[in-house]
Short mmCIF file of C-alpha atoms in Angstrom, two decimals:
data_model
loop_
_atom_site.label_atom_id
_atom_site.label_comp_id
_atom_site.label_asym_id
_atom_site.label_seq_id
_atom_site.Cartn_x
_atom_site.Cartn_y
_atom_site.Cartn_z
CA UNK A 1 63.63 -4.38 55.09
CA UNK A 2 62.32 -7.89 55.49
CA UNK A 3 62.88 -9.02 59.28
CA UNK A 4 60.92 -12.35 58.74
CA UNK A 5 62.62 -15.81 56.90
CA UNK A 6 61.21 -16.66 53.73
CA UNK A 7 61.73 -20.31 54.26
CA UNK A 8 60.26 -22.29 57.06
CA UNK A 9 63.61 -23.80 57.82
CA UNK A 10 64.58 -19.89 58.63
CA UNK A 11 61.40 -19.55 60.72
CA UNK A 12 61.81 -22.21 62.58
CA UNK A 13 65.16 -21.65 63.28
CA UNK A 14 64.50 -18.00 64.37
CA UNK A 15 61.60 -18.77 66.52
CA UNK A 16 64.20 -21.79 68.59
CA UNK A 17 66.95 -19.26 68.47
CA UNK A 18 64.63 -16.57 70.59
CA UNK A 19 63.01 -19.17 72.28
CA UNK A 20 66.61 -20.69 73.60
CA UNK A 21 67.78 -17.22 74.22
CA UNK A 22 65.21 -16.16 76.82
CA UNK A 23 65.00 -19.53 78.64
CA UNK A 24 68.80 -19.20 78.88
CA UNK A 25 68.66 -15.66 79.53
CA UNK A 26 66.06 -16.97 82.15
CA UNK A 27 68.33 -19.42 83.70
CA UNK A 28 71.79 -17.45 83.50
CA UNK A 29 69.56 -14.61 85.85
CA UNK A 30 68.20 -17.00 88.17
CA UNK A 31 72.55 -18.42 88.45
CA UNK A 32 73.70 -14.89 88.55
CA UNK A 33 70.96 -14.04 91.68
CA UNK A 34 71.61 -17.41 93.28
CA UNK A 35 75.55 -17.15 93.20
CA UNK A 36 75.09 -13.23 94.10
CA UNK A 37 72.87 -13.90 97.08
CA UNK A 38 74.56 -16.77 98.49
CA UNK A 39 77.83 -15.73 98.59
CA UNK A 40 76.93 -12.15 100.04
CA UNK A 41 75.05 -14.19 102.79
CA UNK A 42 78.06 -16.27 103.43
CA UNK A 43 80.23 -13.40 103.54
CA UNK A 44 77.68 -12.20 106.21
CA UNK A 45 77.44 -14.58 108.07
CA UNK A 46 81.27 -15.00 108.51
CA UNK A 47 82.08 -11.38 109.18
CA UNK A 48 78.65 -11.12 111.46
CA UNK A 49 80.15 -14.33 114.09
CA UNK A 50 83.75 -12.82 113.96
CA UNK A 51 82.27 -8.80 114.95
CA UNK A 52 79.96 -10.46 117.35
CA UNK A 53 82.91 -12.78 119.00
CA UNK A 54 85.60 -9.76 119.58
CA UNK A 55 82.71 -7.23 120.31
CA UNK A 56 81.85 -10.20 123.06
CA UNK A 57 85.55 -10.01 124.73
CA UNK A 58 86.13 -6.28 124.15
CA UNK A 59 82.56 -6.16 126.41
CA UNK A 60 84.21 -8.34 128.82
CA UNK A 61 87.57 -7.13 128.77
CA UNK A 62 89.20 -10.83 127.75
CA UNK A 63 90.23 -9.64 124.12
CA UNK A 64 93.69 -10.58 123.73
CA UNK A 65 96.40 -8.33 121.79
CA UNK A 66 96.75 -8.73 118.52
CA UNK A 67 93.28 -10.21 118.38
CA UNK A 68 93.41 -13.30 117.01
CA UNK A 69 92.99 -14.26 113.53
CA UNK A 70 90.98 -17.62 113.37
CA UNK A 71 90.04 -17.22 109.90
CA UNK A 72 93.63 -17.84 108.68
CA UNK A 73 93.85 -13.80 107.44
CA UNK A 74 90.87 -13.60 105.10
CA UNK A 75 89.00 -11.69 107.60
CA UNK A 76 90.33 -8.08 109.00
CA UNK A 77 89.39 -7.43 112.30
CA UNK A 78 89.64 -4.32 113.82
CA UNK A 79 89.11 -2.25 117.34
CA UNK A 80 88.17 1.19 116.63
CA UNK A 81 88.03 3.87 119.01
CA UNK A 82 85.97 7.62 118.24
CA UNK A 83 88.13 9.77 115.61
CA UNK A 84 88.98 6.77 113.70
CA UNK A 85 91.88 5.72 116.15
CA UNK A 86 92.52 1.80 115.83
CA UNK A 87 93.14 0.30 119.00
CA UNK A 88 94.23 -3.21 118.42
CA UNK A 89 93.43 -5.76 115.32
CA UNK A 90 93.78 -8.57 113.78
CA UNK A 91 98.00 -9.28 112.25
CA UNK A 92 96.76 -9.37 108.67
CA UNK A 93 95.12 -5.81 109.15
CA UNK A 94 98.43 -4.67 111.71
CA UNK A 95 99.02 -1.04 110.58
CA UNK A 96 95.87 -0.44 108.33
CA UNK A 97 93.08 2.50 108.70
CA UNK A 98 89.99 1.58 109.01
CA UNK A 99 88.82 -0.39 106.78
CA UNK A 100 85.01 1.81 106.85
CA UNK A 101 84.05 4.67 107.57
CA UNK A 102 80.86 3.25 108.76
CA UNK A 103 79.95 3.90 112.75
CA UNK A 104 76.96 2.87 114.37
CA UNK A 105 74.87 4.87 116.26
CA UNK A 106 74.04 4.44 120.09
CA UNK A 107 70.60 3.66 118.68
CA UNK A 108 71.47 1.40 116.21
CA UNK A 109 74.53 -0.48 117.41
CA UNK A 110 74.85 -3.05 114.57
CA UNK A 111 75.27 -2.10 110.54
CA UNK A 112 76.48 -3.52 107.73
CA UNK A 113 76.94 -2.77 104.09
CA UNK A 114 79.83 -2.78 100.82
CA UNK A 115 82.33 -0.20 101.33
CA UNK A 116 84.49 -0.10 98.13
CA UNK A 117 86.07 3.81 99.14
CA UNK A 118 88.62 1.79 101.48
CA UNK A 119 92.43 3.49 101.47
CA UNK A 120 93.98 0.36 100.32
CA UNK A 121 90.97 0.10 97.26
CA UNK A 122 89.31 -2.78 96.49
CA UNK A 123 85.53 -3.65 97.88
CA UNK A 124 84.47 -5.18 101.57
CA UNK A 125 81.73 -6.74 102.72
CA UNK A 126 81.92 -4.56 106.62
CA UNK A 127 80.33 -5.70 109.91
CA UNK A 128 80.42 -3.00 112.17
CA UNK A 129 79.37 -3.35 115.97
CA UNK A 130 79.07 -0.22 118.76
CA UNK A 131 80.42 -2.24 121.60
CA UNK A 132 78.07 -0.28 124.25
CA UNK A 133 75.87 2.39 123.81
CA UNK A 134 78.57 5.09 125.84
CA UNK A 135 79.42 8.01 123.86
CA UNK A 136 82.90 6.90 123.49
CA UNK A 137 82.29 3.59 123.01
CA UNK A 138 84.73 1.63 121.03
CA UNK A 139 83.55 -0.09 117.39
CA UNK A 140 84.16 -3.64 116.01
CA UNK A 141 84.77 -3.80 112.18
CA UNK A 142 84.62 -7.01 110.69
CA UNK A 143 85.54 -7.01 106.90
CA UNK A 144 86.05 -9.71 104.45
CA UNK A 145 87.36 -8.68 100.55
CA UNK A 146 84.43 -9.18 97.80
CA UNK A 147 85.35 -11.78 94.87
CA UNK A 148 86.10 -10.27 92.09
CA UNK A 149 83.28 -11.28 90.24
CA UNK A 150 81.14 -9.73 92.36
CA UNK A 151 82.66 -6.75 91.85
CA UNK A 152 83.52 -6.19 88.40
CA UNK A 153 80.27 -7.58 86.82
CA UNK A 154 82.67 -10.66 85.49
CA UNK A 155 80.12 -13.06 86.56
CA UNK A 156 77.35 -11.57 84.31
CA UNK A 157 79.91 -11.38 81.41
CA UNK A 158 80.98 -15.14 81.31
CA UNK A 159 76.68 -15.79 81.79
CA UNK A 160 75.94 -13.54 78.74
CA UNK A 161 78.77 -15.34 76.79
CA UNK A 162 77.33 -18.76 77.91
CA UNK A 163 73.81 -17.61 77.03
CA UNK A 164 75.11 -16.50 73.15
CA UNK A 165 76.95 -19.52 72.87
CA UNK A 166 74.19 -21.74 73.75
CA UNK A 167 71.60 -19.45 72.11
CA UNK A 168 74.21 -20.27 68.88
CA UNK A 169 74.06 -23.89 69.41
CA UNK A 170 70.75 -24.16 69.67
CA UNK A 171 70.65 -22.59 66.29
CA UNK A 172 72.92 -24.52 64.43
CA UNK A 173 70.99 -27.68 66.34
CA UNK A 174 67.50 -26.42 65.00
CA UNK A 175 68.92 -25.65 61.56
CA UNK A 176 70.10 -28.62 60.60
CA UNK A 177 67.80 -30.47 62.44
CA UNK A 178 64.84 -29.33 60.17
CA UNK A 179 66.78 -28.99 57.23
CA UNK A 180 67.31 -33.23 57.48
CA UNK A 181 63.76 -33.12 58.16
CA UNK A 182 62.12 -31.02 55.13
CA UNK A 183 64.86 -32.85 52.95
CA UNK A 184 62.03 -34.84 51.51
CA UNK A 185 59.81 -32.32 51.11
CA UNK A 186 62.46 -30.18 48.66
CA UNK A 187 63.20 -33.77 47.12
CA UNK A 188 59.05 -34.32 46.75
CA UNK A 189 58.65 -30.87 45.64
CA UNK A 190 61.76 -30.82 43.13
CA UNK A 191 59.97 -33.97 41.26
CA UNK A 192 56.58 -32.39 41.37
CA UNK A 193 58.21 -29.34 39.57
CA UNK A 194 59.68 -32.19 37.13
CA UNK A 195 56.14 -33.98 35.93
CA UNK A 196 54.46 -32.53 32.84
CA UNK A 197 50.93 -33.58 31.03
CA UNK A 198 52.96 -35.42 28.91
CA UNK A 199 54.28 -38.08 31.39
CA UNK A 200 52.41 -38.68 34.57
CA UNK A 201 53.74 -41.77 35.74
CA UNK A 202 56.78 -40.39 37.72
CA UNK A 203 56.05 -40.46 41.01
CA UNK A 204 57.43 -38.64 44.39
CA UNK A 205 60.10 -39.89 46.52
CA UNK A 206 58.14 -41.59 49.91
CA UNK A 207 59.77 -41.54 52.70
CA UNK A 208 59.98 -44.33 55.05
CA UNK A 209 57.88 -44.13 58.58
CA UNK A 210 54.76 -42.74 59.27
CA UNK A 211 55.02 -39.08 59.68
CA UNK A 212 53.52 -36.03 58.29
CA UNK A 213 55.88 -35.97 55.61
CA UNK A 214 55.13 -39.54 54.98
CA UNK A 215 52.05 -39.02 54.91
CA UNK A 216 52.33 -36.04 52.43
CA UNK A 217 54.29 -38.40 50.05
CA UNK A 218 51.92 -40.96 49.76
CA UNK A 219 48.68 -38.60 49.06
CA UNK A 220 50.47 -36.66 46.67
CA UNK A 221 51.71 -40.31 45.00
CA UNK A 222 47.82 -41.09 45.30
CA UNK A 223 46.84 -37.84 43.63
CA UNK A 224 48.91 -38.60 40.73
CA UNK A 225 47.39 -41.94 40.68
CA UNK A 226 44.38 -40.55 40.22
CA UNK A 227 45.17 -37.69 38.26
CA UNK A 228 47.36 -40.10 35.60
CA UNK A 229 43.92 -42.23 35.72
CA UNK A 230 41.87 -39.53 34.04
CA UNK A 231 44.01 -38.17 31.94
CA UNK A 232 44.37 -41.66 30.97
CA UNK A 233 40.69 -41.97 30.43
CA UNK A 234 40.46 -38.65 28.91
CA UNK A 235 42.86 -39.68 26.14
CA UNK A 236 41.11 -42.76 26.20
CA UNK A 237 37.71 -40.59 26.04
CA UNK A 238 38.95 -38.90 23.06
CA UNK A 239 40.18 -41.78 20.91
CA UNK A 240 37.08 -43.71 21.35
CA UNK A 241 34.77 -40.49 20.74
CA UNK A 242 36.78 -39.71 17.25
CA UNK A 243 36.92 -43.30 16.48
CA UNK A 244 32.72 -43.17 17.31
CA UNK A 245 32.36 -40.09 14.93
CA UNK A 246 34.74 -41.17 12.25
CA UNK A 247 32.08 -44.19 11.37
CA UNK A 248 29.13 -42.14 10.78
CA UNK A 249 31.19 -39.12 9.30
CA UNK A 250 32.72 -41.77 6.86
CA UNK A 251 29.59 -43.88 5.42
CA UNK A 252 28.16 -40.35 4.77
CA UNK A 253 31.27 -39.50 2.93
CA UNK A 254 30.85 -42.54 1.39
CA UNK A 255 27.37 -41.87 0.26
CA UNK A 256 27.63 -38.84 -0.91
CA UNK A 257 31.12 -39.29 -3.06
CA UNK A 258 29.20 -42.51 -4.69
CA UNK A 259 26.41 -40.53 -5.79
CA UNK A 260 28.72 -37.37 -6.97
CA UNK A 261 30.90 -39.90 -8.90
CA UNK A 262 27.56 -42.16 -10.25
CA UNK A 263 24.61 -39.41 -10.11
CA UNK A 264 22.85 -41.60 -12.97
CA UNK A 265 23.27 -45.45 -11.16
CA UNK A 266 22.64 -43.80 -7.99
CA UNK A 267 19.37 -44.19 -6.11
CA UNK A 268 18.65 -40.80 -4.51
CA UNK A 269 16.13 -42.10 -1.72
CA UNK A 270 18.70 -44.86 -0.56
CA UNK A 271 21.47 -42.30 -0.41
CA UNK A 272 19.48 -39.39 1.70
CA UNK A 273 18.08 -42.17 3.96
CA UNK A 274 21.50 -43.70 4.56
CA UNK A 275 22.82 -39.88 5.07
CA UNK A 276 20.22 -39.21 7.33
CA UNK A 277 20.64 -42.79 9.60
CA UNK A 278 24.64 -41.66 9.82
CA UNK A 279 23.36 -37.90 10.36
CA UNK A 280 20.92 -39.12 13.49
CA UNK A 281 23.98 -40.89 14.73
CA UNK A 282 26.48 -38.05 14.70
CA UNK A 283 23.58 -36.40 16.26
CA UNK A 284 23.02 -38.81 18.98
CA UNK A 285 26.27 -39.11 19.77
CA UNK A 286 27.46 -35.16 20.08
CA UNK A 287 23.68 -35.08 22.11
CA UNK A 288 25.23 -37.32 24.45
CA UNK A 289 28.49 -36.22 25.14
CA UNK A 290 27.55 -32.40 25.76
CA UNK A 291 25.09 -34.48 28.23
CA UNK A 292 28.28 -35.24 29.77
CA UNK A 293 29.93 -32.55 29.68
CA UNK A 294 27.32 -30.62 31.62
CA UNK A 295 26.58 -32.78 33.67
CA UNK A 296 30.57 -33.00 34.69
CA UNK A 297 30.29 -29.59 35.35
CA UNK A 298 28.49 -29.75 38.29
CA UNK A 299 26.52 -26.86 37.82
CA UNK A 300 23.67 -25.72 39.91
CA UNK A 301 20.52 -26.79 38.61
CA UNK A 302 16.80 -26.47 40.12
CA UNK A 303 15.66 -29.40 41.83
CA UNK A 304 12.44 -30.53 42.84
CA UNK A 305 10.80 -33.09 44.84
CA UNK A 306 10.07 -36.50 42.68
CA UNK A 307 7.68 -39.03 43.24
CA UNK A 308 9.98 -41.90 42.49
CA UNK A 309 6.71 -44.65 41.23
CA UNK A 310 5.39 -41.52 39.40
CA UNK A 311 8.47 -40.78 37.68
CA UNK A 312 8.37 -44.95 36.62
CA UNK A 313 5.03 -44.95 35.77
CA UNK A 314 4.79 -42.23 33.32
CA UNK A 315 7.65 -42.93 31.54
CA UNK A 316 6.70 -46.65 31.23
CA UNK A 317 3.71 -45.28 30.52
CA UNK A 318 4.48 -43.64 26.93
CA UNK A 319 6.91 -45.82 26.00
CA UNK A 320 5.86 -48.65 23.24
CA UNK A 321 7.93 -51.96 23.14
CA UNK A 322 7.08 -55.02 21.80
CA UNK A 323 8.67 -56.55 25.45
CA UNK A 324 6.77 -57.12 28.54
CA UNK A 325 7.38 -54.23 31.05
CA UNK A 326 6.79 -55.70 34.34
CA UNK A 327 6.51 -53.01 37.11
CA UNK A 328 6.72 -53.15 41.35
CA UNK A 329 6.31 -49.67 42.14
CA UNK A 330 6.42 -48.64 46.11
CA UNK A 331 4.33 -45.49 46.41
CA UNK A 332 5.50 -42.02 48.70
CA UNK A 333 9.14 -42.68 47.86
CA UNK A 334 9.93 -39.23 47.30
CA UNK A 335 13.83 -38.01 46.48
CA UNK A 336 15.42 -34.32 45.45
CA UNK A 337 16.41 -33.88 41.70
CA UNK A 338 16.69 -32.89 38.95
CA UNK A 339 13.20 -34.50 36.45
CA UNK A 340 14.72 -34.39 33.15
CA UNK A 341 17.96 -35.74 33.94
CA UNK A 342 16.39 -38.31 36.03
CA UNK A 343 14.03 -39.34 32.85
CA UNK A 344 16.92 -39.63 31.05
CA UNK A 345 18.63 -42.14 33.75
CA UNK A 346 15.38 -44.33 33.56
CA UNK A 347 15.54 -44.37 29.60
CA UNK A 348 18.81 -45.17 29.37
CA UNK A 349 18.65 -47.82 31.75
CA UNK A 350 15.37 -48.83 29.75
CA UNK A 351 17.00 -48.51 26.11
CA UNK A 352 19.96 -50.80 27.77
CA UNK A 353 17.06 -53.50 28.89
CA UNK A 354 14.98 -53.43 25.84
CA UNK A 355 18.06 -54.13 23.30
CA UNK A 356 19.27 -57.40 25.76
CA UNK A 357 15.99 -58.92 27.21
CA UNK A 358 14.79 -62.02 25.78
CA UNK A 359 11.40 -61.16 26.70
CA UNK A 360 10.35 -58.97 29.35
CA UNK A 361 11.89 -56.08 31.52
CA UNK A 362 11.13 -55.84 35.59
CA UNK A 363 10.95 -52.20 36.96
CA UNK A 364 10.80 -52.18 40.65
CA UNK A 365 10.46 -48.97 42.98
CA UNK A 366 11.30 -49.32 46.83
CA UNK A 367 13.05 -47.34 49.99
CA UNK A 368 15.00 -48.83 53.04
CA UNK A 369 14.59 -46.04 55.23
CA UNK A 370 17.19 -43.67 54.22
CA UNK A 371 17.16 -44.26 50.38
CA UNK A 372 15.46 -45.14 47.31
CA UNK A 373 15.86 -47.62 45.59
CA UNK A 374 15.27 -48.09 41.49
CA UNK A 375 15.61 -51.60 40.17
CA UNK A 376 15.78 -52.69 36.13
CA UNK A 377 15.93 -56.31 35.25
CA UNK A 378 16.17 -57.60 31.96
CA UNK A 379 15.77 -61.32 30.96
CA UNK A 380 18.82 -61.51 28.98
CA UNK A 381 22.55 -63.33 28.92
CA UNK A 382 23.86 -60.72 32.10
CA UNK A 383 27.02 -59.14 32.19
CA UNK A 384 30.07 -61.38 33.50
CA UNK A 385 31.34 -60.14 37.37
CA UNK A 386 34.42 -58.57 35.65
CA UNK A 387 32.41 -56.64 33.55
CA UNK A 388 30.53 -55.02 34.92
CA UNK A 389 32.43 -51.86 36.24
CA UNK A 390 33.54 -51.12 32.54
CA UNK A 391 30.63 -51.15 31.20
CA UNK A 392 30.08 -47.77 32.96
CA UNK A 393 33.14 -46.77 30.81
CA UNK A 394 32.20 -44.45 27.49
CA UNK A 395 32.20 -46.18 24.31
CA UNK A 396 32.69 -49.40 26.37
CA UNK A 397 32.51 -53.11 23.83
CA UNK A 398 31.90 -55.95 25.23
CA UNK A 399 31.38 -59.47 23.64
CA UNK A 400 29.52 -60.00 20.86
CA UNK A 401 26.55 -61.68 23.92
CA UNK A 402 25.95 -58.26 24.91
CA UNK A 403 27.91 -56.00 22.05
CA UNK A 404 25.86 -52.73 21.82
CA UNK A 405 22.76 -53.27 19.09
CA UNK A 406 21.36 -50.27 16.94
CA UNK A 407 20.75 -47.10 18.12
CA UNK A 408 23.46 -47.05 21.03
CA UNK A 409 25.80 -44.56 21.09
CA UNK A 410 28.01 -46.97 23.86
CA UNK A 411 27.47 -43.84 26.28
CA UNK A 412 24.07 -44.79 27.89
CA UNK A 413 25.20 -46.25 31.27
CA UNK A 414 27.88 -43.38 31.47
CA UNK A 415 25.26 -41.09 31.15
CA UNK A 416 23.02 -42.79 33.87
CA UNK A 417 26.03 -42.99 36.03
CA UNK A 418 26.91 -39.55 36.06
CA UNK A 419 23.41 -38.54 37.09
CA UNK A 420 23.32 -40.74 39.08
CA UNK A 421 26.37 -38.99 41.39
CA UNK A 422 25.44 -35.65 40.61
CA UNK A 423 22.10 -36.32 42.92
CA UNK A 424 24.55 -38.22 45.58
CA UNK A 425 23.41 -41.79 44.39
CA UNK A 426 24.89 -44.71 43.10
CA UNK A 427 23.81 -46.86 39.88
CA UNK A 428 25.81 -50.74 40.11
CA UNK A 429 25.07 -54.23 38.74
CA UNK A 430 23.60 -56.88 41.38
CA UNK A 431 23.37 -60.12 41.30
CA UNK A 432 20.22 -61.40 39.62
CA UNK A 433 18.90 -65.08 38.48
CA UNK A 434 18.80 -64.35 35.04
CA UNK A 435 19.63 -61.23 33.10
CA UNK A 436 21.45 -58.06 34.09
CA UNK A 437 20.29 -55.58 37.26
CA UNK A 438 20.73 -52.74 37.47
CA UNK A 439 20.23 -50.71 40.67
CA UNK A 440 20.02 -46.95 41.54
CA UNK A 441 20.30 -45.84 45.14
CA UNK A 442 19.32 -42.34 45.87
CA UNK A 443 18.88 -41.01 49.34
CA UNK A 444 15.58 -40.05 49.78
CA UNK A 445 13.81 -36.30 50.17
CA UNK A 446 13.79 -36.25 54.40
CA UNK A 447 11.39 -34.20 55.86
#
């Protein structure tokens, strides 16, 4: 049997529900004790003056017969001699037994308690006073009826009702209380439930304010944002890698159907070189994205500690190019990585430089206390401000200025990127007087 609410609306209500029912509870005790206690010690206090005031002129003989009744009949005062003999009392209790049984000792001269085993029923509240301590002396009794309340337990049954009732309340307060306030949530969670891979750019009711539930809204409105963005890019991704492929795939088609249809006016040296320039292509392509992939992966890979001019200087160092390689290189600026993938940043930024530069290429190596810093300048026509996030992008064309020569597969700087955040770094474009920068900020390998 499941005690518990599934929902939180349930929950919440249940918890208020208890919660309301023992402060109430609380409260309804502390009325029932304070209404108890103060009317007994009224009571008390009346019957205690009116025993003490005809036990005063019994004492010195000035009672007067009947005795009279000041309290307009609501208390019964009586004068009662040993074997339960009533001398004299008040006109409303003319005629009555005693209203108690109660009687004082010589010891103890003044008692009171409840007597509800009167003759006539119903419950008193009895002050009984031994006039002297004489054997025979004569006894006082005070007595003023109990409300009925007091009596039959009425009092506690109207506070329990009134404790339910506003236990109930509080309920059906809390319950629709949080049911207007997780409204948005079923309406944000009802269109989540509604968005598929196949359209991604519905978006979740937001709620106005700045709440939780705001708050919730606008992240998960972000999220798909984001998410719509790369799946965007993926499809994106995908079009431009088959388009990429197709080229190759096709002049090697092409090749090879021209020298099945013409073996004799076909040159077989032109047709295996040409198959093996689109083959090296394919290859360098399909090279590169599995680079990716991995890399996307995150995967844990060994890392060592680099020398950062080292690095520079021996891969500048076996690499011809008919361009001047002009190199800065700080020494001791040691980072964390990984060496192959970070060879492979440095080419790619290299390969990028060599097919733009007009002349030479500037490789600088420095730190600024908390990172490294990797510089590559080329002398070329630069890449235009607005360019120069997309051309981060995979298989990203530019203008025919700075359109990708031979040998590119257009994913180069995604490649260098990507490494680049995998070791907690950041590759952008800078300013520069002539030419494109690129710079790679790593943080360097602290002590």
């Amino acid at each position: 049997m499941r005690l518990r609410p599934r929902s939180i609306r349930g929950r919440d209500t249940l918890v208020a529900t208890v919660l309301a029912a023992v402060a109430f509870g609380a409260v309804a005790v502390g009325i029932d004790l304070a209404v108890r206690n103060g009317t007994e010690a009224r009571l008390l206090q009346e019957t205690q003056l009116a025993a003490r005031r005809t036990s005063a002129s019994v004492r010195d003989g000035t009672l007067a017969s009947p005795i009279p009744d000041d309290s307009g009949g609501r208390i019964l005062i009586q004068v009662v001699a040993p074997g339960a003999h009533v001398l004299d009392s008040t006109p409303s209790a003319a005629g009555r037994p005693p209203v108690s049984s109660i009687w004082p000792s010589r010891n103890e001269r003044v008692q009171d308690h409840v007597d509800c085993d009167g003759p006539e029923g119903g419950c008193y509240l009895v002050e009984a006073i031994r006039v002297t301590t004489a054997p025979d002396s004569v006894v006082v009794l005070a007595a003023k009826p109990l409300p009925g309340f007091l009596v039959t337990g009425l009092l506690e049954v109207l506070l329990a009702a009134a404790v339910l009732a506003l236990s109930a309340l509080a309920a059906w307060v809390t319950w629709r209380i949080v049911g207007r306030t997780l409204r948005p949530v079923e309406a944000i969670r009802a269109q989540l439930a509604e968005i598929s891979g196949s359209d991604l750019s519905r978006r979740v009711p937001q709620p106005s304010g700045e709440d939780e539930i705001a708050e919730l809204a606008r992240t998960a409105n972000q999220t798909l944002d984001r998410l719509e963005s790369a799946v965007e890019r993926q499809r994106q991704f995908a079009s431009d890698a088959s388009h990429e492929l197709r080229t190759p795939i096709a002049g090697l088609r092409a090749n090879l159907e021209d020298a099945s249809m013409h073996p004799d006016d076909t040159d077989l040296g032109s047709v295996l070189t040409s198959a093996l320039r689109d083959t090296d292509r394919l290859e360098s392509i399909v090279t590169d994205l599995l680079l990716l992939a991995r890399i996307g992966t995150g995967g844990s890979v060994a890392q060592e500690e680099i020398d950062l001019a080292e690095l520079v200087a021996a891969e500048t160092g076996q690499r011809s190019s008919e361009l001047e390689i002009r190199t800065h290189l700080a020494p001791g600026v040691e980072i964390r990585g990984v060496r192959m993938q970070l060879v492979r940043l440095l080419g790619n930024l290299l390969d990028n430089a060599e097919r733009y530069a007009d002349s030479a290429i500037d490789i600088e190596v420095s730190s600024d206390g908390a990172h490294a810093l990797l510089a590559v300048s080329d002398d070329g026509v630069g890449i235009a401000p607005e360019d120069r996030k997309r051309v981060f992008e995979r298989f990203t064309r530019l203008d025919s200025a700075r359109s990708r020569g031979a040998g590119g597969t257009g994913l180069g700087l995604a490649i260098a990127r990507e490494i680049a955040q995998a070791h907690g770094g950041v590759l952008d474009i800078e300013d520069a007087p002539q030419g494109a920068r690129f710079v790679l900020h790593l943080p360097l390998d602290q002590p």
